[in-house]
Amino acid sequence: MACAHGLVTDGDEAFSIDASNLVFGRGVLAEIGDHAKALGAKRVALFTDRRLAKLPHVEIARASIVEAGLDLAVYDDVAVEPTDVSFLAAASFARAGSFDAYVSVGGGSVIDTCKAAALYATYPADFLTYVNKPVGGGVPVPGPLPPHVACPTTCGTGSETTGIAVCDVLSLSAKTGIASRRLRPALALVDPSVTSTLPATVVAASGFDVLCHALESYTARPHRARARADRPSARPMSQGSNPWSDLGSLEALRLGGLYLERAVRDPSDTEARESLAWAASLAGIAFGNAGVHVPHGMAYAIAGLVKGFKMPGYPDAEPLVPHGVSVVLGAPAVFRATAGACPERHLACAKLLGADISGVDPVSPKEVGDVLARELARLMKATAVPADLGAVGYDSGDVDALVRGTIVQKRLLDNAPIPIGEPELASLFRASLGGAA
Ligand SMILES: [Fe+2]
């Protein structure tokens, strides 16, 4: 079967590259004050969460900002799973403080909250105004935002390199987000030494987020298969797979195949944890330009409808399916379904992750899809991640609700290499239930 990525269509021949400004290396967190000052900062809002606020990372950042002679106020009330309510609470802090620059030190929730706070403090509006259609109005961000220096403390979300902020809209029980190039941080400071203290379960979950960013970017609908935007300047960030994103995706998968298991097993394996942090940055840059697709769409519903599941190593007050786990649970079934659209790409992914592909017919969607799905399942087992939706509390009675929670993720589903509607989603969720099917 021909690979859809090789077809020339009457879609968008061009692709754009939104490169991230990124500084990567051990110890760069201590450079933050100087970088903020160079971006013109005088009065800085530092976003983090209560758990991180007690760790040395925030103190290192705070000291560096003070040493650079900048005013500083700390907001440590970021929610583990941000909502419209928590975004707006952060925005009112930002508005009241009259800040001219933003700094975030934390995981994806912290960085996303900082993006939203800067947006709503700078261009106040009803919350749904900027939220992606069809949940929100999808109104473009009106203009530039103050500079934001993002410092990730996990090795997964890639939020420091993207213009996306994700949250739950509580009144609608929908997980969605805001996507705009204006939200992309002015600078990502990636200090891999901060990942040395992460629990194994956090590394595993964020590692699968990295792998899925790369897998989904590389297998996304090709940019040539997407209709042209009304105006060239309105070309979306989720533009589909493209040569720029392919570079980052393939290297991130290679590094993930080599280092994910080692990074989970041994916190002292500096080479593995640093390599995974670099893979996270590469995959973030890739999906920031290509967009992710169905596994991330399914993840919104899987995380949003969680019942009682709690993951060891995470704050245990609330049931929670960590983002990376919610993403990878649907991934094996999705890649079995999408393999026919581009078998070469799916086979390349399986090989980079470490699968033995000898004997696999490279043009057989079934064989190619199976080998990639099996390799993902093997990695999930090897890193003690829940194996299927049954393991996080779902059963066949939940399929309709999971489909309803996913079908609204139009931006993601449209980026898949095959048409995805409600019947396809239902069969993907059923196939992901495992023993609960
Ligand atoms: Fe993700």
Coordinates of C-alpha atoms and ligand atoms in Angstrom, one line a residue:
M1 CA 0.0 0.0 0.0
A2 CA 1.4 3.4 -0.9
C3 CA 2.4 5.7 1.9
A4 CA 0.0 8.6 2.3
H5 CA 3.1 10.8 3.2
G6 CA 4.4 10.5 -0.4
L7 CA 1.2 11.6 -2.1
V8 CA 1.0 15.0 -3.7
T9 CA -2.5 16.4 -3.3
D10 CA -4.1 19.8 -3.8
G11 CA -3.5 20.6 -0.2
D12 CA -0.9 22.9 1.4
E13 CA 2.4 22.4 -0.4
A14 CA 4.2 24.6 2.1
F15 CA 5.1 24.0 5.8
S16 CA 6.3 26.5 8.4
I17 CA 9.0 26.2 11.0
D18 CA 8.4 27.8 14.4
A19 CA 11.8 27.2 16.0
S20 CA 11.9 27.4 19.8
N21 CA 14.6 29.4 21.5
L22 CA 16.1 26.8 23.8
V23 CA 19.1 26.6 26.1
F24 CA 19.9 23.0 27.2
G25 CA 22.4 21.8 29.7
R26 CA 23.1 20.9 33.3
G27 CA 23.0 23.9 35.6
V28 CA 21.2 26.3 33.2
L29 CA 18.4 26.9 35.6
A30 CA 20.8 29.2 37.5
E31 CA 21.1 31.3 34.3
I32 CA 17.4 32.3 34.4
G33 CA 17.8 35.8 35.9
D34 CA 20.3 36.9 33.2
H35 CA 18.1 35.5 30.4
A36 CA 15.0 37.2 31.8
K37 CA 16.9 40.5 32.1
A38 CA 18.1 40.2 28.5
L39 CA 14.5 39.8 27.4
G40 CA 13.7 43.1 29.0
A41 CA 12.2 41.9 32.3
K42 CA 12.0 44.3 35.3
R43 CA 9.2 42.8 37.3
V44 CA 8.8 39.0 37.0
A45 CA 6.0 36.6 38.0
L46 CA 7.4 33.1 38.9
F47 CA 4.8 30.3 38.5
T48 CA 5.3 26.9 40.2
D49 CA 3.3 24.5 42.4
R50 CA 3.3 24.0 46.2
R51 CA 5.3 20.8 46.1
L52 CA 7.9 22.2 43.8
A53 CA 8.1 25.5 45.8
K54 CA 9.7 23.4 48.6
L55 CA 12.4 21.9 46.3
P56 CA 15.7 23.5 45.5
H57 CA 14.8 24.2 41.8
V58 CA 12.5 27.1 42.6
E59 CA 15.0 28.6 45.1
I60 CA 17.8 28.4 42.4
A61 CA 15.5 30.2 40.0
R62 CA 14.4 32.8 42.6
A63 CA 18.0 33.5 43.7
S64 CA 19.1 34.0 40.1
I65 CA 16.3 36.4 39.3
V66 CA 17.0 38.4 42.5
E67 CA 20.7 38.5 41.7
A68 CA 19.9 39.9 38.3
G69 CA 18.3 42.9 40.1
L70 CA 14.7 42.1 39.1
D71 CA 11.5 42.4 41.1
L72 CA 9.9 39.0 41.8
A73 CA 6.6 37.6 43.0
V74 CA 5.9 33.9 43.3
Y75 CA 2.6 32.1 42.5
D76 CA 2.7 28.6 43.8
D77 CA -1.0 27.7 43.6
V78 CA -0.9 26.0 40.2
A79 CA -3.3 22.9 40.1
V80 CA -1.8 19.5 39.3
E81 CA -4.5 19.2 36.6
P82 CA -5.3 22.8 35.6
T83 CA -8.9 23.9 35.0
D84 CA -10.6 27.0 33.6
V85 CA -11.0 28.0 37.3
S86 CA -7.3 27.5 38.2
F87 CA -6.2 29.3 34.9
L88 CA -8.3 32.3 35.7
A89 CA -7.1 32.4 39.4
A90 CA -3.5 32.5 38.1
A91 CA -4.5 35.2 35.6
S92 CA -6.0 37.4 38.3
F93 CA -2.7 37.1 40.2
A94 CA -0.9 38.1 37.0
R95 CA -3.2 41.0 36.3
A96 CA -2.9 42.4 39.8
G97 CA 0.9 42.3 39.8
S98 CA 1.5 44.3 36.6
F99 CA 4.3 42.1 35.5
D100 CA 6.4 42.6 32.4
A101 CA 7.8 39.1 32.3
Y102 CA 6.9 35.5 33.3
V103 CA 8.9 32.6 34.5
S104 CA 7.6 29.0 35.0
V105 CA 9.4 26.3 36.9
G106 CA 7.6 23.0 36.9
G107 CA 5.9 20.4 34.7
G108 CA 3.4 20.9 31.9
S109 CA 0.7 22.1 34.3
V110 CA 2.9 24.9 35.6
I111 CA 4.1 26.0 32.2
D112 CA 0.6 25.8 30.7
T113 CA -0.9 27.8 33.6
C114 CA 1.8 30.5 33.2
K115 CA 0.9 30.8 29.4
A116 CA -2.8 31.2 30.2
A117 CA -2.1 33.7 33.0
A118 CA 0.0 35.8 30.7
L119 CA -2.7 35.6 28.0
Y120 CA -5.7 36.5 30.2
A121 CA -3.8 39.2 32.1
T122 CA -2.7 40.9 28.9
Y123 CA -5.9 40.4 26.8
P124 CA -8.7 39.9 29.3
A125 CA -11.7 38.0 27.9
D126 CA -14.3 35.4 28.9
F127 CA -12.5 32.2 29.4
L128 CA -13.9 30.4 26.4
T129 CA -13.0 33.2 24.0
Y130 CA -9.5 31.8 23.1
V131 CA -10.2 28.1 23.8
N132 CA -10.1 25.8 20.8
K133 CA -13.2 25.2 18.7
P134 CA -15.7 23.6 19.1
V135 CA -15.5 23.9 22.9
G136 CA -14.5 27.5 22.8
G137 CA -14.6 30.4 20.3
G138 CA -11.1 29.8 18.9
V139 CA -10.5 33.6 18.7
P140 CA -6.9 34.4 17.8
V141 CA -4.7 35.8 20.5
P142 CA -4.8 39.6 19.7
G143 CA -1.1 40.4 19.9
P144 CA 2.2 39.5 21.5
L145 CA 2.5 38.5 25.1
P146 CA 5.2 39.5 27.6
P147 CA 8.3 37.3 27.5
H148 CA 8.0 33.9 29.3
V149 CA 11.0 31.8 30.3
A150 CA 9.9 28.2 30.8
C151 CA 12.0 25.7 32.9
P152 CA 10.6 22.2 32.8
T153 CA 11.2 20.0 35.8
T154 CA 10.0 16.8 34.2
C155 CA 11.1 15.2 31.0
G156 CA 8.0 14.8 29.0
T157 CA 5.4 17.4 28.2
G158 CA 7.5 19.6 25.8
S159 CA 5.2 22.5 26.9
E160 CA 8.3 24.7 27.1
T161 CA 8.6 24.5 23.3
T162 CA 4.9 24.7 22.3
G163 CA 2.2 27.3 22.0
I164 CA -0.4 25.0 23.6
A165 CA -2.0 25.3 27.1
V166 CA -4.3 22.4 28.2
C167 CA -7.0 22.5 30.8
D168 CA -10.3 21.0 32.0
V169 CA -13.4 23.2 31.4
L170 CA -15.2 22.2 34.6
S171 CA -18.7 23.4 33.6
L172 CA -18.5 21.4 30.3
S173 CA -16.6 18.3 31.7
A174 CA -14.3 18.8 28.7
K175 CA -10.5 18.7 28.5
T176 CA -9.3 21.1 25.8
G177 CA -6.9 23.9 25.4
I178 CA -5.7 27.1 23.8
A179 CA -3.3 26.9 20.8
S180 CA -1.5 29.9 19.5
R181 CA 2.0 30.8 18.4
R182 CA 1.7 33.8 20.8
L183 CA 1.7 31.4 23.7
R184 CA 5.0 29.8 22.9
P185 CA 7.6 30.7 25.6
A186 CA 10.2 33.2 24.5
L187 CA 12.9 30.9 25.9
A188 CA 13.0 27.3 27.1
L189 CA 15.7 26.6 29.8
V190 CA 16.0 22.9 29.9
D191 CA 18.3 21.8 32.8
P192 CA 18.4 18.0 32.7
S193 CA 19.9 17.8 36.2
V194 CA 16.5 18.6 37.7
T195 CA 15.2 15.2 36.5
S196 CA 17.6 13.2 38.8
T197 CA 15.1 13.3 41.7
L198 CA 12.0 12.3 39.8
P199 CA 10.3 9.0 40.9
A200 CA 10.4 6.1 38.5
T201 CA 6.7 6.3 37.8
V202 CA 6.9 10.0 36.8
V203 CA 9.8 9.3 34.4
A204 CA 7.9 6.4 32.9
A205 CA 4.7 8.4 32.4
S206 CA 6.5 11.4 31.0
G207 CA 8.7 9.2 28.9
F208 CA 5.6 7.7 27.1
D209 CA 4.3 11.3 26.6
V210 CA 7.6 12.0 24.8
L211 CA 7.3 8.8 22.7
C212 CA 3.8 9.6 21.7
H213 CA 4.6 13.2 20.8
A214 CA 7.2 11.8 18.4
L215 CA 5.0 8.8 17.1
E216 CA 2.0 11.0 16.5
S217 CA 3.9 13.8 14.8
Y218 CA 5.7 11.4 12.5
T219 CA 2.5 9.5 11.6
A220 CA 0.2 12.5 11.4
R221 CA -1.6 13.4 8.3
P222 CA 1.0 14.9 5.9
H223 CA 0.9 18.7 5.6
R224 CA 0.2 18.3 1.9
A225 CA -3.1 16.5 2.7
R226 CA -4.4 19.4 4.8
A227 CA -6.4 22.1 3.0
R228 CA -4.7 25.5 2.6
A229 CA -5.5 28.0 5.3
D230 CA -7.6 31.0 4.3
R231 CA -4.5 33.2 4.6
P232 CA -0.9 32.1 4.5
S233 CA -0.3 33.7 7.9
A234 CA -3.1 31.6 9.3
R235 CA -1.4 28.2 8.6
P236 CA -2.1 26.2 11.8
M237 CA 0.6 25.0 14.2
S238 CA -0.9 21.5 13.8
Q239 CA 0.1 21.5 10.2
G240 CA 0.6 17.7 9.9
S241 CA 3.8 15.7 9.5
N242 CA 6.5 17.7 7.7
P243 CA 10.3 17.4 7.1
W244 CA 11.2 19.6 10.1
S245 CA 9.1 17.7 12.6
D246 CA 10.3 14.4 11.2
L247 CA 13.8 15.2 12.2
G248 CA 13.0 15.7 15.8
S249 CA 10.5 12.8 16.0
L250 CA 13.0 10.3 14.6
E251 CA 15.8 11.3 16.9
A252 CA 13.4 11.4 19.9
L253 CA 12.3 7.8 19.1
R254 CA 15.8 6.6 18.8
L255 CA 16.8 8.1 22.1
G256 CA 13.6 6.8 23.7
G257 CA 14.3 3.3 22.4
L258 CA 17.8 3.4 23.9
Y259 CA 17.2 5.2 27.2
L260 CA 13.6 5.0 28.4
E261 CA 13.9 1.8 30.3
R262 CA 17.3 2.8 31.8
A263 CA 16.0 6.2 32.9
V264 CA 13.1 4.6 34.7
R265 CA 15.1 1.9 36.3
D266 CA 18.0 3.9 37.7
P267 CA 17.8 7.6 38.9
S268 CA 21.6 7.7 39.0
D269 CA 21.8 6.9 35.3
T270 CA 22.6 10.5 34.3
E271 CA 23.2 9.6 30.6
A272 CA 19.8 8.0 30.3
R273 CA 17.9 10.8 32.1
E274 CA 19.7 13.6 30.2
S275 CA 19.1 11.8 26.9
L276 CA 15.4 11.5 27.7
A277 CA 15.2 15.2 28.6
W278 CA 16.8 16.0 25.2
A279 CA 14.3 13.6 23.5
A280 CA 11.5 15.5 25.3
S281 CA 12.7 18.8 23.9
L282 CA 13.1 17.4 20.4
A283 CA 9.6 15.8 20.5
G284 CA 8.1 19.0 21.8
I285 CA 9.6 21.0 18.9
A286 CA 8.3 18.3 16.5
F287 CA 4.7 18.2 17.8
G288 CA 4.6 22.0 18.2
N289 CA 5.0 22.2 14.4
A290 CA 3.2 19.0 13.3
G291 CA 0.5 18.4 16.0
V292 CA -0.4 15.2 17.7
H293 CA -3.4 13.1 16.8
V294 CA -5.7 10.3 18.1
P295 CA -3.8 9.0 21.2
H296 CA -3.7 12.5 22.6
G297 CA -7.4 13.0 21.7
M298 CA -8.3 9.8 23.5
A299 CA -6.1 10.8 26.5
Y300 CA -8.2 13.9 27.2
A301 CA -11.2 11.7 27.8
I302 CA -9.3 9.0 29.7
A303 CA -7.8 11.5 32.1
G304 CA -10.9 13.6 32.3
L305 CA -13.3 10.7 33.2
V306 CA -11.0 9.1 35.8
K307 CA -12.8 7.3 38.6
G308 CA -10.6 6.2 41.4
F309 CA -7.3 5.4 39.9
K310 CA -4.2 6.8 41.6
M311 CA -0.6 6.3 40.3
P312 CA 2.2 5.7 42.8
G313 CA 4.7 8.6 42.9
Y314 CA 2.0 11.3 42.2
P315 CA 0.2 13.5 44.7
D316 CA -2.4 11.2 46.1
A317 CA -5.1 13.5 47.1
E318 CA -7.1 13.1 43.9
P319 CA -7.6 10.2 41.5
L320 CA -5.4 10.9 38.5
V321 CA -4.3 9.1 35.3
P322 CA -1.0 10.9 34.5
H323 CA -1.0 12.5 31.1
G324 CA 1.7 10.3 29.6
V325 CA -0.2 7.1 30.8
S326 CA -3.5 8.4 29.5
V327 CA -1.9 9.0 26.1
V328 CA -0.1 5.6 25.7
L329 CA -3.1 3.5 26.8
G330 CA -4.8 4.1 23.5
A331 CA -1.6 4.2 21.4
P332 CA -1.2 0.5 20.5
A333 CA -4.7 0.2 19.2
V334 CA -4.4 3.5 17.3
F335 CA -1.2 2.6 15.5
R336 CA -2.6 -0.8 14.5
A337 CA -5.5 1.2 12.9
T338 CA -3.3 3.8 11.3
A339 CA -0.5 1.6 10.0
G340 CA -2.2 1.2 6.6
A341 CA -1.9 4.9 5.9
C342 CA 1.9 4.8 6.0
P343 CA 3.4 1.4 6.8
E344 CA 6.9 2.6 6.2
R345 CA 6.7 5.2 8.9
H346 CA 5.1 2.9 11.4
L347 CA 7.8 0.2 10.7
A348 CA 10.6 2.8 11.1
C349 CA 9.1 3.8 14.5
A350 CA 8.9 0.2 15.7
K351 CA 12.6 -0.4 14.7
L352 CA 13.8 2.8 16.5
L353 CA 12.0 1.8 19.7
G354 CA 13.9 -1.5 19.6
A355 CA 11.6 -4.0 18.0
D356 CA 13.0 -6.9 16.0
I357 CA 11.4 -6.2 12.5
S358 CA 13.1 -9.0 10.7
G359 CA 10.4 -11.1 9.1
V360 CA 7.9 -8.3 9.1
D361 CA 6.3 -7.7 5.7
P362 CA 6.9 -4.0 5.3
V363 CA 3.8 -3.4 3.2
S364 CA 1.4 -5.4 5.4
P365 CA -0.6 -2.9 7.5
K366 CA -1.5 -5.8 9.9
E367 CA 2.1 -7.0 10.4
V368 CA 3.5 -3.4 10.7
G369 CA 0.8 -2.3 13.0
D370 CA 1.2 -5.4 15.2
V371 CA 5.0 -5.0 15.6
L372 CA 4.7 -1.3 16.7
A373 CA 1.8 -2.1 19.0
R374 CA 3.6 -5.0 20.6
E375 CA 6.8 -3.0 21.1
L376 CA 4.8 -0.3 22.9
A377 CA 3.1 -2.9 25.1
R378 CA 6.5 -4.4 25.9
L379 CA 7.9 -1.0 26.9
M380 CA 4.8 -0.4 29.1
K381 CA 5.3 -3.7 30.8
A382 CA 9.0 -3.2 31.3
T383 CA 8.4 0.2 32.9
A384 CA 5.5 -0.9 35.1
V385 CA 3.0 1.4 33.4
P386 CA -0.7 0.3 33.5
A387 CA -1.2 -2.1 30.5
D388 CA -4.7 -1.1 29.4
L389 CA -7.8 0.9 30.2
G390 CA -9.1 -1.9 32.5
A391 CA -6.0 -1.4 34.7
V392 CA -7.0 2.3 35.3
G393 CA -10.6 1.5 36.1
Y394 CA -12.5 1.5 32.9
D395 CA -14.8 -1.2 31.4
S396 CA -17.0 -1.7 28.4
G397 CA -19.8 0.4 30.0
D398 CA -17.6 3.5 29.8
V399 CA -16.9 3.3 26.0
D400 CA -19.8 5.7 25.0
A401 CA -18.7 8.4 27.5
L402 CA -15.0 8.0 26.4
V403 CA -16.1 8.5 22.8
R404 CA -18.1 11.5 23.6
G405 CA -15.2 13.0 25.5
T406 CA -12.9 12.4 22.5
I407 CA -15.0 13.4 19.5
V408 CA -14.9 17.0 20.5
Q409 CA -11.1 17.0 20.1
K410 CA -11.5 18.0 16.4
R411 CA -8.1 19.6 16.0
L412 CA -6.4 16.4 17.0
L413 CA -8.7 13.9 15.2
D414 CA -8.4 15.9 12.0
N415 CA -4.6 15.5 12.2
A416 CA -4.9 11.7 12.0
P417 CA -3.7 10.0 8.8
I418 CA -7.1 8.2 8.5
P419 CA -10.7 9.4 9.0
I420 CA -11.7 9.1 12.6
G421 CA -15.4 9.3 13.7
E422 CA -17.4 7.9 16.5
P423 CA -17.5 4.3 15.3
E424 CA -13.7 4.2 14.9
L425 CA -13.2 5.7 18.3
A426 CA -15.6 3.2 19.9
S427 CA -13.6 0.3 18.4
L428 CA -10.3 1.9 19.5
F429 CA -11.5 2.2 23.1
R430 CA -12.8 -1.3 23.1
A431 CA -9.5 -2.6 21.7
S432 CA -7.7 -0.7 24.5
L433 CA -9.8 -2.2 27.4
G434 CA -7.7 -5.3 27.8
G435 CA -9.2 -7.8 30.2
A436 CA -12.1 -5.4 30.9
A437 CA -13.4 -5.7 27.3
Ligands
FE1 FE 1.4 15.1 25.6

